[in-house]
Amino acid sequence: MVEYQLLRAHSLDELLEILDQRENVQLLAGGTDLMVDLHHQDQKFDKIDYLLDITAVDELKGIQLGDKKGEIGALTTHAELVSNPEIKEKLPFIAAAASSIGSTQIRNRATIGGNLANAAACADSFSPLIALGAEVVLRSKGGARRVLLEDFVEWPYQTIIKPDEVLEKIVFAMPQGEYYSSYQKIGRRKALSISRISLTLLAEVENGRVKKAQVASGAATPFPVPFRKVNDYLNGKSFAEIDPIEAGNIAADEMVGITGERWSTPYKRPALGKLVERAVEDLLEEAGYNG
Amino acid sequence: MAKLDVELTVNGEKHKLKVGSQERLLDTIREQLKLTGTKEGCSVGECGACTVIVDDQAVNSCMVLTAQVDGSEIITVEGLESKSGLHPLQKAFIEKQAVQCGFCTPGMLMSALALLNTNPEPSKEEIKTALEGNLCRCTGYQQIIDAVEMAAEEWGA
């Protein structure tokens, strides 16, 4: 039988104090993953003495996008990401990923920090943020550290967060100059869909040439990774030199290099290749290249 | 395990309650407040039968611990009808025959109300997005979408 003491933090200081003083504390934010585990009386609760609700901690909320830097508070809900005008305008791939998550009811509760900290292989928030080169700020009573998001997950459902730390916010450099992005996702249905494969392409371009491309996957690999070989293929190329099909093949090979041949490979290899191909086509089209 | 004190405003009425550490908003609404219009379907956020409005947003009440929403304003399906009669949404659901077995209806009404409260003139796509977390195994959805469109027109008129 599941037993825990429920605590509520009302400020970041109070939250960090509780994490410092007590052991076996599980944080609770939007609850859209954890409440499912609770309903199933999941054995993860065997190791939990305290469930600490952090939804009232205002310091973990809010979106700030400057010219050079941006940050998103861990308790920002997916609904807020979808409706925020600045996100829509400057980082539309984040809004696209957020809008593909769950349903209206789920997006109203589920938070971006919760999505990252839960670290499901299919979590939709990783690929846009890894493409941005984002870092997470992990804060404890003793101070804070910044970790590249691509180094944050060790294995599905396992992150490098220490027991006395909270994921405070996500920080990143804003893309500069002329840039284009594409978010792609395959699920088995439209709403309430678990990603089979998702993907973000973000590219800064200059004078008809890709200056800096960042392609990152979700769900295609056990934990989210940047596709460096595709980045290398795209970087420095003029639009005329880019073959979207080749970019797709490179990504597919890179994925299989990580996962090995699995039962799902005959499906995932062409599917991922096609998603990368579509993303690159999106980029060329948006950039006005009609090769 | 010690109970927690919470204060909720439900359908305009204030309640001071003691809740358990595993008590979901759904349990509080049905078991403590005896408002059984809100239904429990899947219990894992897939079906939307338990949808209520918490501080103006449609939420699955099976996915929220009551202690998490201490101080919040909650609307359940029982909050729709007023002294002047049925709410335009309820009338439209009847008029358009958007109800068959009725189990999904309270959740559908709450999702639709949350939409119309913030967006009184929604497009068909916006209606579909608002209702995407609500499953109905009887109607095939078209009558429900028609009903929300009708309610939007009536309500705005």
Coordinates of C-alpha atoms in Angstrom, one line a residue:
Chain A
M1 CA 0.0 0.0 0.0
V2 CA 1.3 3.5 -0.9
E3 CA 1.9 5.7 2.0
Y4 CA 3.6 9.1 2.1
Q5 CA 3.3 12.5 3.8
L6 CA 2.1 15.2 1.5
L7 CA 3.9 18.5 1.9
R8 CA 3.4 21.9 0.1
A9 CA 6.1 24.4 -0.6
H10 CA 5.1 28.0 -1.0
S11 CA 8.4 29.5 -1.9
L12 CA 11.7 28.4 -3.5
D13 CA 13.5 28.8 -0.1
E14 CA 11.0 26.6 1.6
L15 CA 11.3 24.0 -1.1
L16 CA 15.1 23.9 -1.0
E17 CA 15.0 23.8 2.8
I18 CA 12.7 20.7 2.7
L19 CA 14.9 19.0 0.2
D20 CA 17.9 19.8 2.4
Q21 CA 16.4 18.5 5.6
R22 CA 14.4 15.4 4.5
E23 CA 15.1 12.2 2.6
N24 CA 13.1 10.3 0.0
V25 CA 11.3 13.3 -1.2
Q26 CA 9.4 13.1 -4.5
L27 CA 8.5 16.4 -6.2
L28 CA 5.0 16.8 -7.5
A29 CA 4.2 19.5 -10.2
G30 CA 1.4 19.1 -12.7
G31 CA 1.0 15.5 -11.7
T32 CA 0.0 14.2 -15.2
D33 CA 2.7 11.5 -15.0
L34 CA 2.9 10.9 -11.3
M35 CA -0.9 10.7 -10.7
V36 CA -1.0 7.8 -13.2
D37 CA 1.8 6.0 -11.2
L38 CA -0.2 6.7 -8.0
H39 CA -3.4 5.3 -9.4
H40 CA -1.5 2.1 -10.3
Q41 CA 0.1 2.0 -6.9
D42 CA 3.5 1.9 -8.7
Q43 CA 6.4 0.5 -6.7
K44 CA 8.3 3.7 -7.2
F45 CA 6.2 4.9 -4.2
D46 CA 7.8 2.3 -2.0
K47 CA 10.9 4.6 -1.9
I48 CA 8.9 7.8 -1.3
D49 CA 8.4 9.1 2.2
Y50 CA 7.4 12.6 1.3
L51 CA 5.4 13.9 -1.7
L52 CA 6.3 17.6 -2.1
D53 CA 3.8 19.7 -4.1
I54 CA 5.7 22.6 -5.7
T55 CA 2.9 24.1 -7.8
A56 CA 2.6 27.1 -5.5
V57 CA 6.3 28.1 -5.9
D58 CA 6.0 31.3 -8.0
E59 CA 9.8 31.6 -8.5
L60 CA 9.6 28.5 -10.8
K61 CA 7.1 30.1 -13.2
G62 CA 7.4 32.5 -16.1
I63 CA 8.9 32.9 -19.6
Q64 CA 11.5 35.5 -20.4
L65 CA 12.9 36.0 -23.9
G66 CA 15.5 38.7 -24.4
D67 CA 17.5 39.5 -27.6
K68 CA 20.4 37.3 -26.6
K69 CA 19.1 35.0 -23.9
G70 CA 15.9 33.2 -22.9
E71 CA 14.6 31.3 -19.9
I72 CA 11.6 29.2 -19.2
G73 CA 10.6 28.5 -15.6
A74 CA 10.2 24.8 -14.8
L75 CA 6.6 25.2 -13.8
T76 CA 5.6 26.7 -17.1
T77 CA 2.7 24.7 -18.4
H78 CA 2.5 23.4 -22.0
A79 CA -0.7 25.5 -22.4
E80 CA 1.3 28.6 -21.4
L81 CA 4.0 27.7 -24.0
V82 CA 1.3 27.3 -26.7
S83 CA -0.4 30.7 -26.0
N84 CA 2.7 32.8 -25.2
P85 CA 3.0 35.3 -28.1
E86 CA 6.7 35.7 -27.8
I87 CA 7.3 31.9 -27.9
K88 CA 5.0 31.7 -30.9
E89 CA 6.9 34.4 -32.8
K90 CA 10.5 33.7 -31.8
L91 CA 10.6 30.0 -31.0
P92 CA 7.6 28.5 -32.8
F93 CA 9.0 25.0 -32.6
I94 CA 8.6 25.0 -28.8
A95 CA 5.0 26.0 -29.2
A96 CA 4.5 23.3 -31.8
A97 CA 6.0 20.6 -29.5
A98 CA 3.9 21.8 -26.6
S99 CA 0.7 21.8 -28.6
S100 CA 1.3 18.2 -29.6
I101 CA 1.3 17.0 -26.0
G102 CA -1.7 15.3 -24.4
S103 CA -4.9 17.2 -24.5
T104 CA -6.2 20.6 -23.4
Q105 CA -6.7 19.3 -19.9
I106 CA -3.2 17.8 -19.8
R107 CA -1.5 20.9 -21.2
N108 CA -3.3 23.0 -18.6
R109 CA -1.6 21.1 -15.8
A110 CA 1.6 19.5 -17.2
T111 CA 4.8 21.5 -16.9
I112 CA 7.9 21.6 -19.0
G113 CA 10.1 20.9 -16.0
G114 CA 8.0 17.9 -15.1
N115 CA 8.2 16.6 -18.7
L116 CA 12.1 16.9 -18.5
A117 CA 12.5 15.6 -15.0
N118 CA 10.3 12.6 -15.6
A119 CA 12.5 11.9 -18.6
A120 CA 10.3 9.4 -20.5
A121 CA 12.0 8.4 -23.8
C122 CA 8.9 9.8 -25.6
A123 CA 8.9 13.2 -23.8
D124 CA 8.2 15.9 -26.3
S125 CA 9.9 18.8 -24.7
F126 CA 13.5 17.5 -25.2
S127 CA 14.0 17.8 -28.9
P128 CA 13.2 21.5 -29.3
L129 CA 15.2 22.4 -26.3
I130 CA 18.2 20.3 -27.3
A131 CA 18.1 21.9 -30.7
L132 CA 18.3 25.2 -29.0
G133 CA 21.4 24.0 -27.1
A134 CA 19.5 24.6 -23.8
E135 CA 20.8 24.1 -20.3
V136 CA 18.9 23.2 -17.2
V137 CA 19.5 25.0 -13.9
L138 CA 19.5 22.6 -11.0
R139 CA 19.3 24.4 -7.7
S140 CA 19.9 23.1 -4.2
K141 CA 20.2 25.0 -0.9
G142 CA 24.0 25.1 -1.4
G143 CA 23.7 26.8 -4.8
A144 CA 23.0 26.1 -8.5
R145 CA 24.6 24.3 -11.4
R146 CA 24.0 24.4 -15.1
V147 CA 23.9 21.3 -17.2
L148 CA 23.5 20.9 -20.9
L149 CA 20.1 19.3 -21.5
E150 CA 21.7 16.7 -23.8
D151 CA 23.7 15.5 -20.7
F152 CA 20.7 15.6 -18.3
V153 CA 19.2 12.2 -19.0
E154 CA 21.2 9.1 -18.2
W155 CA 18.6 6.5 -19.2
P156 CA 14.8 6.6 -19.7
Y157 CA 13.2 7.9 -16.5
Q158 CA 16.7 8.5 -14.9
T159 CA 18.3 12.0 -14.8
I160 CA 21.3 13.4 -13.0
I161 CA 19.2 15.5 -10.6
K162 CA 20.5 14.9 -7.1
P163 CA 18.0 14.3 -4.2
D164 CA 18.5 17.8 -2.8
E165 CA 18.1 19.6 -6.2
V166 CA 15.1 21.0 -8.1
L167 CA 15.0 21.7 -11.8
E168 CA 14.6 25.5 -11.5
K169 CA 14.5 26.7 -15.1
I170 CA 15.7 26.1 -18.6
V171 CA 18.1 28.7 -20.1
F172 CA 19.4 29.1 -23.6
A173 CA 20.9 31.5 -26.1
M174 CA 18.4 33.0 -28.5
P175 CA 18.9 32.0 -32.1
Q176 CA 20.5 34.9 -34.0
G177 CA 20.0 36.6 -37.3
E178 CA 17.9 34.8 -39.9
Y179 CA 16.7 31.4 -38.7
Y180 CA 14.1 28.8 -39.5
S181 CA 12.8 25.8 -37.6
S182 CA 10.6 22.7 -38.0
Y183 CA 9.0 20.4 -35.5
Q184 CA 7.9 17.0 -36.7
K185 CA 6.1 14.2 -34.8
I186 CA 4.6 10.9 -35.6
G187 CA 2.1 9.4 -33.1
R188 CA -0.6 6.8 -33.5
R189 CA -3.4 9.3 -33.3
K190 CA -3.8 13.1 -33.2
A191 CA -4.8 13.9 -29.6
L192 CA -3.4 12.3 -26.4
S193 CA -0.8 10.7 -28.5
I194 CA 2.5 9.2 -27.3
S195 CA 5.3 10.2 -29.7
R196 CA 6.7 7.3 -31.7
I197 CA 9.3 9.7 -33.2
S198 CA 9.6 13.5 -32.8
L199 CA 12.2 15.8 -34.2
T200 CA 13.3 19.4 -34.2
L201 CA 15.4 21.2 -36.8
L202 CA 16.7 24.7 -36.0
A203 CA 19.0 26.4 -38.5
E204 CA 20.6 29.8 -38.6
V205 CA 21.2 30.8 -42.2
E206 CA 23.2 33.6 -43.9
N207 CA 23.3 34.5 -47.6
G208 CA 21.6 31.3 -48.8
R209 CA 23.9 29.1 -46.7
V210 CA 23.3 27.2 -43.5
K211 CA 25.5 28.7 -40.8
K212 CA 24.5 26.6 -37.8
A213 CA 22.1 23.6 -37.9
Q214 CA 20.8 21.7 -34.9
V215 CA 18.8 18.6 -35.3
A216 CA 17.6 16.7 -32.2
S217 CA 15.3 13.7 -31.8
G218 CA 12.7 12.6 -29.3
A219 CA 11.4 9.1 -28.9
A220 CA 13.7 7.8 -31.7
T221 CA 16.4 6.9 -29.3
P222 CA 16.2 5.7 -25.6
F223 CA 17.0 9.2 -24.5
P224 CA 17.1 12.4 -26.5
V225 CA 20.2 13.2 -28.5
P226 CA 21.4 15.8 -31.0
F227 CA 22.0 14.3 -34.4
R228 CA 25.6 15.6 -34.9
K229 CA 26.2 13.9 -38.3
V230 CA 23.2 15.7 -39.8
N231 CA 24.3 19.0 -38.3
D232 CA 27.8 18.4 -39.9
Y233 CA 26.2 17.6 -43.2
L234 CA 24.0 20.7 -43.2
N235 CA 26.5 23.2 -41.7
G236 CA 28.2 25.4 -44.3
K237 CA 26.2 24.1 -47.2
S238 CA 24.4 26.4 -49.6
F239 CA 20.7 25.7 -50.1
A240 CA 21.5 24.3 -53.6
E241 CA 24.0 21.8 -52.2
I242 CA 21.5 20.3 -49.6
D243 CA 19.8 17.1 -50.5
P244 CA 16.9 16.5 -48.0
I245 CA 16.8 12.8 -48.8
E246 CA 20.5 12.4 -48.0
A247 CA 20.1 14.4 -44.7
G248 CA 17.3 11.9 -43.8
N249 CA 19.5 8.9 -44.6
I250 CA 22.3 10.3 -42.5
A251 CA 19.9 10.8 -39.5
A252 CA 18.5 7.3 -39.9
D253 CA 22.0 5.7 -39.9
E254 CA 22.9 7.8 -36.9
M255 CA 19.8 6.6 -35.0
V256 CA 20.5 3.0 -35.8
G257 CA 24.1 3.6 -34.7
I258 CA 22.7 4.5 -31.3
T259 CA 19.9 2.0 -30.9
G260 CA 21.3 -0.9 -32.8
E261 CA 19.0 -3.0 -35.0
R262 CA 15.8 -3.6 -33.1
W263 CA 12.4 -5.0 -33.9
S264 CA 11.2 -1.5 -34.7
T265 CA 14.1 -0.6 -36.9
P266 CA 12.4 -1.5 -40.2
Y267 CA 9.7 1.0 -39.4
K268 CA 11.8 3.7 -37.5
R269 CA 14.6 3.9 -40.0
P270 CA 12.5 5.1 -43.0
A271 CA 10.1 7.0 -40.8
L272 CA 12.9 9.1 -39.1
G273 CA 14.6 9.6 -42.5
K274 CA 11.3 11.0 -43.9
L275 CA 10.8 13.3 -40.9
V276 CA 14.3 14.7 -41.3
E277 CA 13.7 15.0 -45.0
R278 CA 10.5 17.0 -44.4
A279 CA 12.1 19.2 -41.8
V280 CA 14.9 20.1 -44.3
E281 CA 12.4 20.7 -47.0
D282 CA 10.5 23.0 -44.6
L283 CA 13.7 24.9 -43.9
L284 CA 14.5 25.4 -47.6
E285 CA 10.9 26.4 -48.4
E286 CA 10.7 28.9 -45.5
A287 CA 14.0 30.3 -46.5
G288 CA 12.5 30.9 -49.9
Y289 CA 14.7 28.5 -51.8
N290 CA 12.9 27.0 -54.8
G291 CA 15.8 24.9 -56.2
Chain B
M1 CA -1.9 9.8 8.1
A2 CA -2.8 13.4 9.1
K3 CA -5.4 15.1 7.1
L4 CA -4.8 18.5 5.5
D5 CA -7.0 21.6 5.7
V6 CA -8.1 23.1 2.4
E7 CA -10.5 25.7 1.3
L8 CA -12.3 25.4 -2.0
T9 CA -14.9 27.5 -3.7
V10 CA -17.1 25.1 -5.6
N11 CA -19.8 26.4 -7.9
G12 CA -19.6 29.7 -5.9
E13 CA -19.9 28.1 -2.5
K14 CA -17.0 28.1 0.0
H15 CA -16.1 24.8 1.6
K16 CA -13.6 24.2 4.4
L17 CA -12.5 20.6 4.2
K18 CA -10.1 18.0 5.5
V19 CA -8.5 16.0 2.8
G20 CA -6.3 12.9 2.7
S21 CA -2.8 13.0 1.2
Q22 CA -3.9 10.7 -1.7
E23 CA -7.3 12.3 -2.1
R24 CA -7.9 13.5 -5.6
L25 CA -10.0 16.5 -6.5
L26 CA -12.4 14.0 -8.1
D27 CA -12.8 12.1 -4.8
T28 CA -13.4 15.3 -2.9
I29 CA -16.0 16.4 -5.3
R30 CA -17.9 13.1 -5.4
E31 CA -17.4 11.7 -2.0
Q32 CA -17.2 14.7 0.3
L33 CA -19.3 17.2 -1.6
K34 CA -21.6 14.6 -3.0
L35 CA -21.5 16.2 -6.4
T36 CA -21.8 13.1 -8.5
G37 CA -22.2 14.7 -11.9
T38 CA -18.5 14.5 -12.3
K39 CA -17.7 11.0 -13.5
E40 CA -14.7 8.7 -13.0
G41 CA -13.8 7.0 -16.3
C42 CA -10.2 5.9 -16.9
S43 CA -8.6 7.5 -13.8
V44 CA -5.4 8.2 -15.8
G45 CA -6.2 11.4 -17.8
E46 CA -7.2 9.8 -21.0
C47 CA -11.0 10.0 -21.2
G48 CA -11.9 13.4 -19.7
A49 CA -15.1 12.2 -18.0
C50 CA -13.8 13.8 -14.8
T51 CA -13.1 17.2 -16.3
V52 CA -13.9 20.2 -14.1
I53 CA -12.8 23.8 -14.3
V54 CA -10.1 24.9 -11.8
D55 CA -9.4 28.7 -11.9
D56 CA -10.8 29.1 -15.4
Q57 CA -9.0 26.1 -16.9
A58 CA -10.3 22.6 -17.8
V59 CA -8.5 20.0 -15.8
N60 CA -8.8 16.3 -15.3
S61 CA -9.9 16.0 -11.6
C62 CA -8.4 12.5 -11.4
M63 CA -4.9 13.9 -12.0
V64 CA -4.9 16.5 -9.2
L65 CA -4.6 16.1 -5.5
T66 CA -7.1 18.2 -3.7
A67 CA -4.4 19.7 -1.5
Q68 CA -2.7 21.1 -4.6
V69 CA -5.6 23.3 -5.5
D70 CA -6.2 24.7 -2.0
G71 CA -7.8 28.2 -2.4
S72 CA -9.0 27.6 -5.9
E73 CA -12.3 28.2 -7.6
I74 CA -13.9 25.1 -9.0
I75 CA -16.8 24.7 -11.3
T76 CA -18.5 21.3 -11.8
V77 CA -21.3 20.4 -14.1
E78 CA -23.8 21.1 -11.3
G79 CA -22.7 24.8 -11.5
L80 CA -24.1 25.2 -15.0
E81 CA -27.8 25.4 -14.2
S82 CA -29.0 28.6 -12.6
K83 CA -32.3 29.9 -11.2
S84 CA -33.2 31.1 -14.7
G85 CA -32.9 27.5 -16.0
L86 CA -30.5 25.4 -18.0
H87 CA -27.3 26.9 -19.3
P88 CA -27.2 27.6 -23.1
L89 CA -24.7 24.7 -23.4
Q90 CA -27.0 22.3 -21.7
K91 CA -29.9 23.4 -23.9
A92 CA -27.8 23.0 -27.0
F93 CA -26.7 19.5 -26.0
I94 CA -30.3 18.5 -25.7
E95 CA -31.4 20.3 -28.9
K96 CA -28.6 18.8 -31.0
Q97 CA -29.0 15.3 -29.4
A98 CA -25.4 15.4 -28.3
V99 CA -26.1 13.0 -25.4
Q100 CA -26.6 9.2 -25.7
C101 CA -25.4 7.2 -22.7
G102 CA -24.4 10.5 -21.0
F103 CA -21.3 9.4 -19.2
C104 CA -19.0 11.7 -21.1
T105 CA -21.4 14.6 -21.0
P106 CA -20.4 16.4 -17.8
G107 CA -16.8 16.4 -18.9
M108 CA -17.7 17.6 -22.4
L109 CA -19.8 20.4 -20.9
M110 CA -16.9 21.5 -18.7
S111 CA -14.4 21.5 -21.5
A112 CA -16.8 23.4 -23.7
L113 CA -17.6 25.9 -20.9
A114 CA -13.8 26.6 -20.3
L115 CA -13.5 27.2 -24.0
L116 CA -16.5 29.6 -24.4
N117 CA -15.4 31.5 -21.2
T118 CA -12.2 32.5 -22.8
N119 CA -13.1 32.3 -26.5
P120 CA -16.8 33.1 -27.1
E121 CA -16.6 32.7 -30.9
P122 CA -14.5 29.6 -31.4
S123 CA -13.8 28.1 -34.8
K124 CA -14.6 24.4 -35.5
E125 CA -10.9 23.6 -35.1
E126 CA -10.7 25.4 -31.8
I127 CA -13.8 23.5 -30.5
K128 CA -12.2 20.2 -31.6
T129 CA -8.9 21.1 -29.8
A130 CA -10.9 22.1 -26.6
L131 CA -12.7 18.7 -26.7
E132 CA -9.7 16.5 -27.7
G133 CA -9.2 15.3 -24.2
N134 CA -12.8 14.1 -23.9
L135 CA -13.7 10.7 -25.3
C136 CA -17.3 9.8 -26.3
R137 CA -18.0 6.2 -27.5
C138 CA -21.6 6.9 -28.6
T139 CA -22.2 10.0 -30.6
G140 CA -19.3 10.1 -33.0
Y141 CA -18.6 13.7 -31.8
Q142 CA -20.4 15.6 -34.6
Q143 CA -23.5 16.3 -32.6
I144 CA -21.3 17.5 -29.7
I145 CA -19.4 19.9 -31.9
D146 CA -22.7 21.1 -33.4
A147 CA -24.0 21.7 -29.9
V148 CA -21.0 23.8 -28.8
E149 CA -21.3 25.8 -32.0
M150 CA -25.0 26.4 -31.3
A151 CA -24.3 27.4 -27.7
A152 CA -21.7 29.8 -28.8
E153 CA -24.2 31.5 -31.1
E154 CA -27.0 31.5 -28.6
W155 CA -24.8 32.7 -25.8
G156 CA -23.3 35.5 -27.8
A157 CA -26.7 36.6 -29.0

